[in-house]
Tab-separated table of C-alpha atoms in Angstrom:
chain	number	residue	atom	x	y	z
A	24	MET	CA	0.000	0.000	0.000
A	25	ASN	CA	1.049	3.583	-0.596
A	26	ALA	CA	2.907	4.667	2.553
A	27	THR	CA	2.417	8.396	1.909
A	28	LYS	CA	-1.355	7.965	1.705
A	29	GLN	CA	-1.317	5.921	4.898
A	30	SER	CA	0.643	8.556	6.795
A	31	ASN	CA	-2.050	11.154	5.932
A	32	CYS	CA	-4.754	9.029	7.583
A	33	LYS	CA	-6.596	10.034	10.703
A	34	ILE	CA	-8.515	7.505	12.778
A	35	VAL	CA	-11.813	8.633	14.305
A	36	ASP	CA	-12.613	6.170	17.082
A	37	CYS	CA	-16.417	5.844	17.474
A	38	THR	CA	-16.495	3.299	20.322
A	39	ILE	CA	-18.565	5.478	22.670
A	40	ARG	CA	-20.880	7.002	20.080
A	41	ASP	CA	-21.560	4.000	17.811
A	42	GLY	CA	-20.914	1.434	20.543
A	43	GLY	CA	-23.496	3.252	22.659
A	44	LEU	CA	-26.153	2.022	20.245
A	45	VAL	CA	-25.421	-1.447	21.649
A	46	ASN	CA	-25.713	-0.694	25.398
A	47	ASN	CA	-27.811	2.514	25.408
A	48	TRP	CA	-24.633	4.533	26.159
A	49	ASP	CA	-24.256	2.868	29.541
A	50	PHE	CA	-20.483	3.430	29.828
A	51	SER	CA	-18.909	4.366	33.150
A	52	VAL	CA	-16.816	7.525	33.377
A	53	GLU	CA	-13.842	5.286	34.214
A	54	PHE	CA	-14.404	3.286	30.979
A	55	VAL	CA	-14.468	6.465	28.866
A	56	GLN	CA	-11.433	7.969	30.598
A	57	HIS	CA	-9.448	4.761	30.129
A	58	LEU	CA	-10.454	4.672	26.468
A	59	TYR	CA	-9.418	8.298	25.939
A	60	ASN	CA	-6.029	7.736	27.560
A	61	SER	CA	-5.521	4.494	25.613
A	62	LEU	CA	-6.375	6.111	22.272
A	63	ASN	CA	-4.119	9.075	23.039
A	64	GLU	CA	-1.240	6.757	23.896
A	65	ALA	CA	-1.942	4.746	20.736
A	66	GLY	CA	-1.682	7.921	18.627
A	67	VAL	CA	-5.323	7.885	17.452
A	68	GLU	CA	-6.245	11.366	16.247
A	69	TYR	CA	-9.931	11.645	17.228
A	70	MET	CA	-12.275	10.097	19.755
A	71	GLU	CA	-15.992	10.486	19.158
A	72	ILE	CA	-17.163	10.779	22.745
A	73	GLY	CA	-20.886	10.633	21.950
A	74	TYR	CA	-23.819	12.449	20.408
A	75	LYS	CA	-24.477	16.168	20.873
A	76	ASN	CA	-28.199	15.746	20.220
A	77	SER	CA	-30.686	17.564	22.435
A	78	PRO	CA	-32.656	15.447	24.969
A	79	LYS	CA	-35.814	17.533	24.549
A	80	LEU	CA	-35.982	16.538	20.881
A	81	LEU	CA	-35.817	12.786	21.434
A	82	LYS	CA	-38.037	10.163	23.026
A	83	GLY	CA	-36.563	7.959	25.748
A	84	ALA	CA	-33.843	10.475	26.536
A	85	GLU	CA	-34.042	9.930	30.302
A	86	ASP	CA	-33.160	6.229	29.921
A	87	ALA	CA	-29.972	6.746	27.915
A	88	GLY	CA	-26.474	7.208	29.304
A	89	PRO	CA	-24.901	10.694	29.343
A	90	TRP	CA	-22.930	10.062	26.135
A	91	ARG	CA	-26.203	10.266	24.180
A	92	PHE	CA	-26.535	13.995	24.921
A	93	LEU	CA	-23.135	15.386	25.750
A	94	ASP	CA	-23.268	18.179	28.290
A	95	ASP	CA	-20.261	20.514	28.217
A	96	ASP	CA	-19.911	20.765	32.004
A	97	PHE	CA	-20.093	16.986	32.340
A	98	LEU	CA	-17.493	16.581	29.582
A	99	ARG	CA	-15.056	18.859	31.440
A	100	LYS	CA	-15.321	16.587	34.497
A	101	VAL	CA	-14.745	13.463	32.390
A	102	ILE	CA	-11.752	14.875	30.512
A	103	PRO	CA	-10.154	17.286	32.997
A	104	GLN	CA	-7.002	17.418	30.897
A	105	LYS	CA	-7.189	17.387	27.122
A	106	LEU	CA	-4.390	15.406	25.495
A	107	ASN	CA	-3.333	15.145	21.823
A	108	THR	CA	-6.393	13.124	20.790
A	109	LYS	CA	-9.115	15.522	19.664
A	110	LEU	CA	-12.743	15.089	20.678
A	111	SER	CA	-15.642	14.686	18.286
A	112	ALA	CA	-19.427	14.476	18.599
A	113	LEU	CA	-22.125	13.525	16.108
A	114	VAL	CA	-25.491	15.212	15.612
A	115	ASP	CA	-28.539	14.071	13.656
A	116	ILE	CA	-30.780	16.365	11.620
A	117	GLY	CA	-33.894	17.297	13.583
A	118	ARG	CA	-32.433	16.000	16.849
A	119	VAL	CA	-30.114	18.855	17.747
A	120	ASP	CA	-30.840	22.349	18.997
A	121	GLU	CA	-28.050	24.539	17.645
A	122	ASN	CA	-28.340	26.684	20.806
A	123	ASP	CA	-26.918	23.724	22.752
A	124	ILE	CA	-23.623	24.000	20.861
A	125	LEU	CA	-21.150	26.399	22.491
A	126	PRO	CA	-18.476	28.229	20.489
A	127	ARG	CA	-15.460	25.955	20.068
A	128	GLU	CA	-13.240	27.988	22.401
A	129	GLU	CA	-15.704	27.297	25.246
A	130	SER	CA	-16.064	23.595	24.450
A	131	LEU	CA	-13.827	20.528	24.734
A	132	LEU	CA	-15.068	19.377	21.323
A	133	ASP	CA	-12.977	19.981	18.205
A	134	LEU	CA	-15.045	18.261	15.524
A	135	ILE	CA	-18.813	18.133	15.029
A	136	ARG	CA	-20.119	15.672	12.489
A	137	VAL	CA	-23.566	15.984	10.943
A	138	ALA	CA	-25.310	12.758	9.883
A	139	CYS	CA	-28.186	12.843	7.422
A	140	TYR	CA	-29.959	10.955	4.671
A	141	ILE	CA	-29.589	12.205	1.118
A	142	GLN	CA	-32.865	14.168	1.090
A	143	ASP	CA	-31.704	16.193	4.118
A	144	VAL	CA	-28.353	17.345	2.731
A	145	PRO	CA	-29.527	21.010	2.437
A	146	LYS	CA	-30.626	21.029	6.111
A	147	ALA	CA	-27.413	19.283	7.151
A	148	LEU	CA	-25.313	21.893	5.375
A	149	GLU	CA	-27.176	24.665	7.213
A	150	LEU	CA	-26.121	23.043	10.495
A	151	VAL	CA	-22.572	22.614	9.207
A	152	ASN	CA	-22.540	26.362	8.519
A	153	VAL	CA	-23.557	27.121	12.092
A	154	PHE	CA	-20.894	24.831	13.582
A	155	HIS	CA	-18.245	26.087	11.170
A	156	SER	CA	-19.020	29.676	12.168
A	157	ARG	CA	-18.535	28.674	15.818
A	158	GLY	CA	-15.027	27.458	15.013
A	159	TYR	CA	-15.461	23.692	14.759
A	160	GLU	CA	-14.032	21.282	12.248
A	161	THR	CA	-17.030	19.753	10.450
A	162	THR	CA	-18.006	16.653	8.527
A	163	LEU	CA	-21.076	15.622	6.577
A	164	ASN	CA	-21.940	11.918	6.840
A	165	ILE	CA	-24.448	10.838	4.184
A	166	MET	CA	-26.033	7.635	5.454
A	167	ALA	CA	-27.346	4.607	3.548
A	168	LEU	CA	-25.416	5.427	0.377
A	169	SER	CA	-26.151	1.962	-1.006
A	170	ASN	CA	-29.797	3.060	-1.422
A	171	VAL	CA	-29.153	6.461	-3.010
A	172	MET	CA	-30.002	7.111	-6.663
A	173	GLU	CA	-27.293	8.539	-8.893
A	174	ASN	CA	-29.213	11.734	-9.747
A	175	GLN	CA	-29.833	12.438	-6.026
A	176	LEU	CA	-26.139	12.074	-5.327
A	177	LEU	CA	-25.118	14.401	-8.159
A	178	GLU	CA	-27.547	17.089	-6.960
A	179	ALA	CA	-26.194	16.773	-3.423
A	180	PHE	CA	-22.592	16.999	-4.645
A	181	GLU	CA	-23.213	20.456	-6.133
A	182	LEU	CA	-24.444	21.789	-2.798
A	183	ILE	CA	-21.673	20.067	-0.834
A	184	GLU	CA	-18.840	21.257	-3.068
A	185	ALA	CA	-20.069	24.852	-2.656
A	186	SER	CA	-20.362	24.511	1.154
A	187	VAL	CA	-17.866	25.132	3.975
A	188	VAL	CA	-17.825	21.498	5.187
A	189	ASP	CA	-14.300	20.146	5.751
A	190	VAL	CA	-14.787	16.394	5.311
A	191	VAL	CA	-17.446	14.348	3.500
A	192	TYR	CA	-18.061	10.728	4.473
A	193	VAL	CA	-18.867	7.667	2.421
A	194	VAL	CA	-21.075	5.701	4.838
A	195	ASP	CA	-21.955	2.021	4.397
A	196	SER	CA	-24.909	2.030	6.807
A	197	TYR	CA	-26.086	-1.503	6.038
A	198	GLY	CA	-22.679	-3.144	5.700
A	199	SER	CA	-23.673	-4.191	2.201
A	200	LEU	CA	-20.875	-2.647	0.118
A	201	SER	CA	-17.815	-4.452	-1.240
A	202	PRO	CA	-14.272	-3.175	-1.853
A	203	ASN	CA	-15.235	-2.643	-5.527
A	204	ASP	CA	-18.205	-0.530	-4.422
A	205	PHE	CA	-15.951	1.584	-2.193
A	206	ASN	CA	-13.452	1.969	-4.999
A	207	TYR	CA	-16.255	3.241	-7.245
A	208	LEU	CA	-17.946	5.492	-4.671
A	209	VAL	CA	-14.742	7.078	-3.378
A	210	GLY	CA	-13.740	7.786	-6.993
A	211	LYS	CA	-17.112	9.434	-7.613
A	212	PHE	CA	-16.859	11.567	-4.466
A	213	GLN	CA	-13.340	12.610	-5.465
A	214	LYS	CA	-14.476	13.564	-8.962
A	215	TYR	CA	-17.424	15.721	-7.862
A	216	LEU	CA	-16.003	17.058	-4.587
A	217	PRO	CA	-12.449	18.021	-5.603
A	218	SER	CA	-12.045	20.568	-2.792
A	219	LYS	CA	-13.206	18.255	0.004
A	220	ARG	CA	-11.352	15.766	2.156
A	221	LEU	CA	-13.057	12.388	2.443
A	222	GLY	CA	-13.846	9.918	5.198
A	223	VAL	CA	-15.315	6.408	5.380
A	224	HIS	CA	-17.579	4.711	7.905
A	225	THR	CA	-17.842	0.948	7.368
A	226	HIS	CA	-19.937	-1.799	8.983
A	227	ASN	CA	-18.898	-5.404	9.351
A	228	ASN	CA	-22.027	-7.338	8.288
A	229	MET	CA	-20.076	-9.219	5.632
A	230	GLN	CA	-16.648	-9.123	7.308
A	231	LEU	CA	-15.580	-6.365	4.889
A	232	ALA	CA	-15.292	-3.325	7.169
A	233	PHE	CA	-11.492	-3.535	7.378
A	234	ALA	CA	-11.021	-4.392	3.687
A	235	ASN	CA	-13.334	-1.545	2.619
A	236	THR	CA	-11.402	0.872	4.831
A	237	LEU	CA	-8.039	-0.221	3.367
A	238	VAL	CA	-9.336	0.167	-0.207
A	239	SER	CA	-10.425	3.688	0.717
A	240	VAL	CA	-6.989	4.488	2.190
A	241	GLU	CA	-5.396	3.346	-1.051
A	242	LYS	CA	-7.666	5.797	-2.923
A	243	GLY	CA	-6.498	8.653	-0.698
A	244	VAL	CA	-9.321	8.834	1.884
A	245	GLU	CA	-8.023	10.507	5.042
A	246	PHE	CA	-10.613	10.078	7.806
A	247	LEU	CA	-11.215	6.502	8.915
A	248	ASP	CA	-14.000	5.639	11.359
A	249	ALA	CA	-13.367	2.656	13.594
A	250	SER	CA	-14.177	1.354	17.063
A	251	VAL	CA	-12.234	-0.661	19.596
A	252	TYR	CA	-12.971	-4.391	19.255
A	253	GLY	CA	-15.377	-3.361	16.466
A	254	MET	CA	-18.049	-2.268	18.978
A	255	GLY	CA	-20.983	-0.675	17.159
A	256	ARG	CA	-24.620	-1.223	16.308
A	257	ALA	CA	-25.427	-4.732	15.069
A	258	ALA	CA	-22.408	-6.082	13.149
A	259	GLY	CA	-20.227	-3.252	14.407
A	260	ASN	CA	-17.476	-1.277	12.723
A	261	CYS	CA	-13.944	-1.582	11.443
A	262	PRO	CA	-11.842	-2.450	14.528
A	263	THR	CA	-9.580	0.403	15.678
A	264	GLU	CA	-6.886	-2.071	16.700
A	265	LEU	CA	-6.651	-3.452	13.139
A	266	LEU	CA	-6.047	0.015	11.686
A	267	VAL	CA	-3.574	0.936	14.420
A	268	ALA	CA	-1.687	-2.320	13.842
A	269	ASN	CA	-1.758	-2.273	10.047
A	270	LEU	CA	-1.407	1.289	8.771
A	271	LYS	CA	2.267	1.544	7.870
A	272	ASN	CA	4.553	4.566	8.104
A	273	THR	CA	2.565	5.953	11.006
A	274	LYS	CA	3.107	6.786	14.647
A	275	TYR	CA	0.457	4.367	15.939
A	276	ASN	CA	1.069	1.989	18.832
A	277	VAL	CA	-1.309	-0.967	19.239
A	278	ARG	CA	-0.386	-1.957	22.811
A	279	PRO	CA	-2.597	0.606	24.634
A	280	VAL	CA	-5.586	-0.478	22.509
A	281	LEU	CA	-4.951	-4.122	23.416
A	282	ASP	CA	-4.898	-3.043	27.057
A	283	MET	CA	-8.321	-1.378	26.645
A	284	ILE	CA	-9.682	-4.553	25.014
A	285	GLU	CA	-8.316	-6.830	27.721
A	286	LYS	CA	-9.517	-4.716	30.660
A	287	TYR	CA	-12.833	-3.405	29.396
A	288	MET	CA	-14.018	-4.687	26.010
A	289	ILE	CA	-13.784	-8.436	26.597
A	290	PRO	CA	-15.824	-8.267	29.842
A	291	LEU	CA	-18.335	-5.981	28.088
A	292	ARG	CA	-18.625	-8.365	25.106
A	293	GLU	CA	-19.701	-11.092	27.528
A	294	LYS	CA	-22.720	-8.944	28.495
A	295	GLU	CA	-23.517	-7.187	25.190
A	296	GLU	CA	-23.640	-8.561	21.666
A	297	TRP	CA	-22.164	-6.987	18.557
A	298	GLY	CA	-20.069	-8.102	15.602
A	299	TYR	CA	-20.290	-10.542	12.710
A	300	ILE	CA	-23.361	-12.725	13.318
A	301	ILE	CA	-25.333	-14.558	10.598
A	302	PRO	CA	-28.596	-12.531	10.712
A	303	TYR	CA	-26.517	-9.349	10.234
A	304	MET	CA	-24.751	-11.000	7.323
A	305	ILE	CA	-28.166	-11.696	5.770
A	306	THR	CA	-29.381	-8.077	6.073
A	307	GLY	CA	-26.021	-6.874	4.731
A	308	MET	CA	-26.193	-9.240	1.797
A	309	LEU	CA	-29.732	-8.019	1.015
A	310	ASP	CA	-28.757	-4.338	1.473
A	311	GLU	CA	-31.264	-3.832	4.282
A	312	HIS	CA	-31.255	-1.935	7.560
A	313	PRO	CA	-30.219	-4.373	10.349
A	314	ARG	CA	-33.300	-3.605	12.493
A	315	SER	CA	-35.046	-6.895	11.566
A	316	ALA	CA	-31.894	-8.852	12.473
A	317	MET	CA	-31.556	-6.915	15.740
A	318	ALA	CA	-35.162	-7.814	16.597
A	319	LEU	CA	-34.450	-11.474	15.792
A	320	ARG	CA	-31.377	-11.496	18.063
A	321	ASN	CA	-33.570	-10.174	20.896
A	322	SER	CA	-36.102	-12.996	20.452
A	323	SER	CA	-36.219	-16.665	21.454
A	324	ASP	CA	-35.637	-17.562	17.768
A	325	LYS	CA	-32.349	-15.681	17.665
A	326	ASP	CA	-30.403	-18.461	15.912
A	327	LYS	CA	-33.068	-19.449	13.381
A	328	SER	CA	-31.204	-17.931	10.455
A	329	VAL	CA	-32.747	-20.093	7.708
A	330	ASP	CA	-36.265	-19.064	8.657
A	331	PHE	CA	-35.114	-15.433	8.877
A	332	TYR	CA	-33.490	-15.674	5.434
A	333	ASP	CA	-36.624	-17.220	3.936
A	334	LYS	CA	-38.831	-14.486	5.421
A	335	LEU	CA	-36.639	-11.744	3.985
A	336	THR	CA	-36.331	-13.300	0.545
A	337	THR	CA	-39.862	-14.511	-0.221
A	338	PRO	CA	-41.581	-12.263	-2.783
A	339	GLU	CA	-44.693	-11.527	-0.743
A	340	VAL	CA	-42.564	-10.184	2.109
A	341	LEU	CA	-40.651	-7.964	-0.281
A	342	HIS	CA	-43.861	-6.585	-1.773
A	343	SER	CA	-45.484	-5.854	1.541
A	344	LYS	CA	-42.803	-3.398	2.610
């Protein structure tokens, strides 16, 4: 692989934010502090410490852990001393009150990422403008790209290229894309967004999260989402430790990440489920949201994969959607 391209990479560790979808953000302060120190020691550039959505705009807010709605005062207690690893938070369109976002100089956050579906790109870019004007680095993460029509994408590209956003993400929400798909999509993003830096967010439904990330690195993508031990919704993400161990010509050190896995992630994995599991493979293969597989895994039929496959692939089920 091209060593120069690899040395330009930046890892964005999403363990708390994406992993929180697994355990309703029920991480202890000690867990998050240990993760931050481990990532800093490993040389990882960013840690996404949660969502910056607004509790009043979401149902069930009172049941979620504090990482679901990051409060600036709380964050200062958790990270009393900022180290080299920058802090990031994600917001969703319609779930964030821009008045809850302080100017960057008053916040511990460096990067705010805006996630949206293709039809909400104009709204997302309005939010990006607000955060940019408050001094933050910004990204736009277009979700479910595997289901986006070409003409929609081209329209969105025009708006994005003209915007102030720093980084644009290729997101494989359903874990259904292959290395060839990433090669194609990254090339398309590069062609139509020549002034933008790119990022990738991969899911591991078909055991391709790492491969898809490496293909993207080879194409010159800079921002790489990952999570420790792959922890993320359903099949999870590209494992941070694999990137730290495999990106050449970099300053990364895998030992602190292994320490985090040994002390915290392995015990957590015994209580919570994520990663490559057959029902997630099936939804990935069929390019579907993993919600049906997640429901199956929470039922008494959790290992009845053949029945699940048959339900998802019989014509009458497909037509009743």
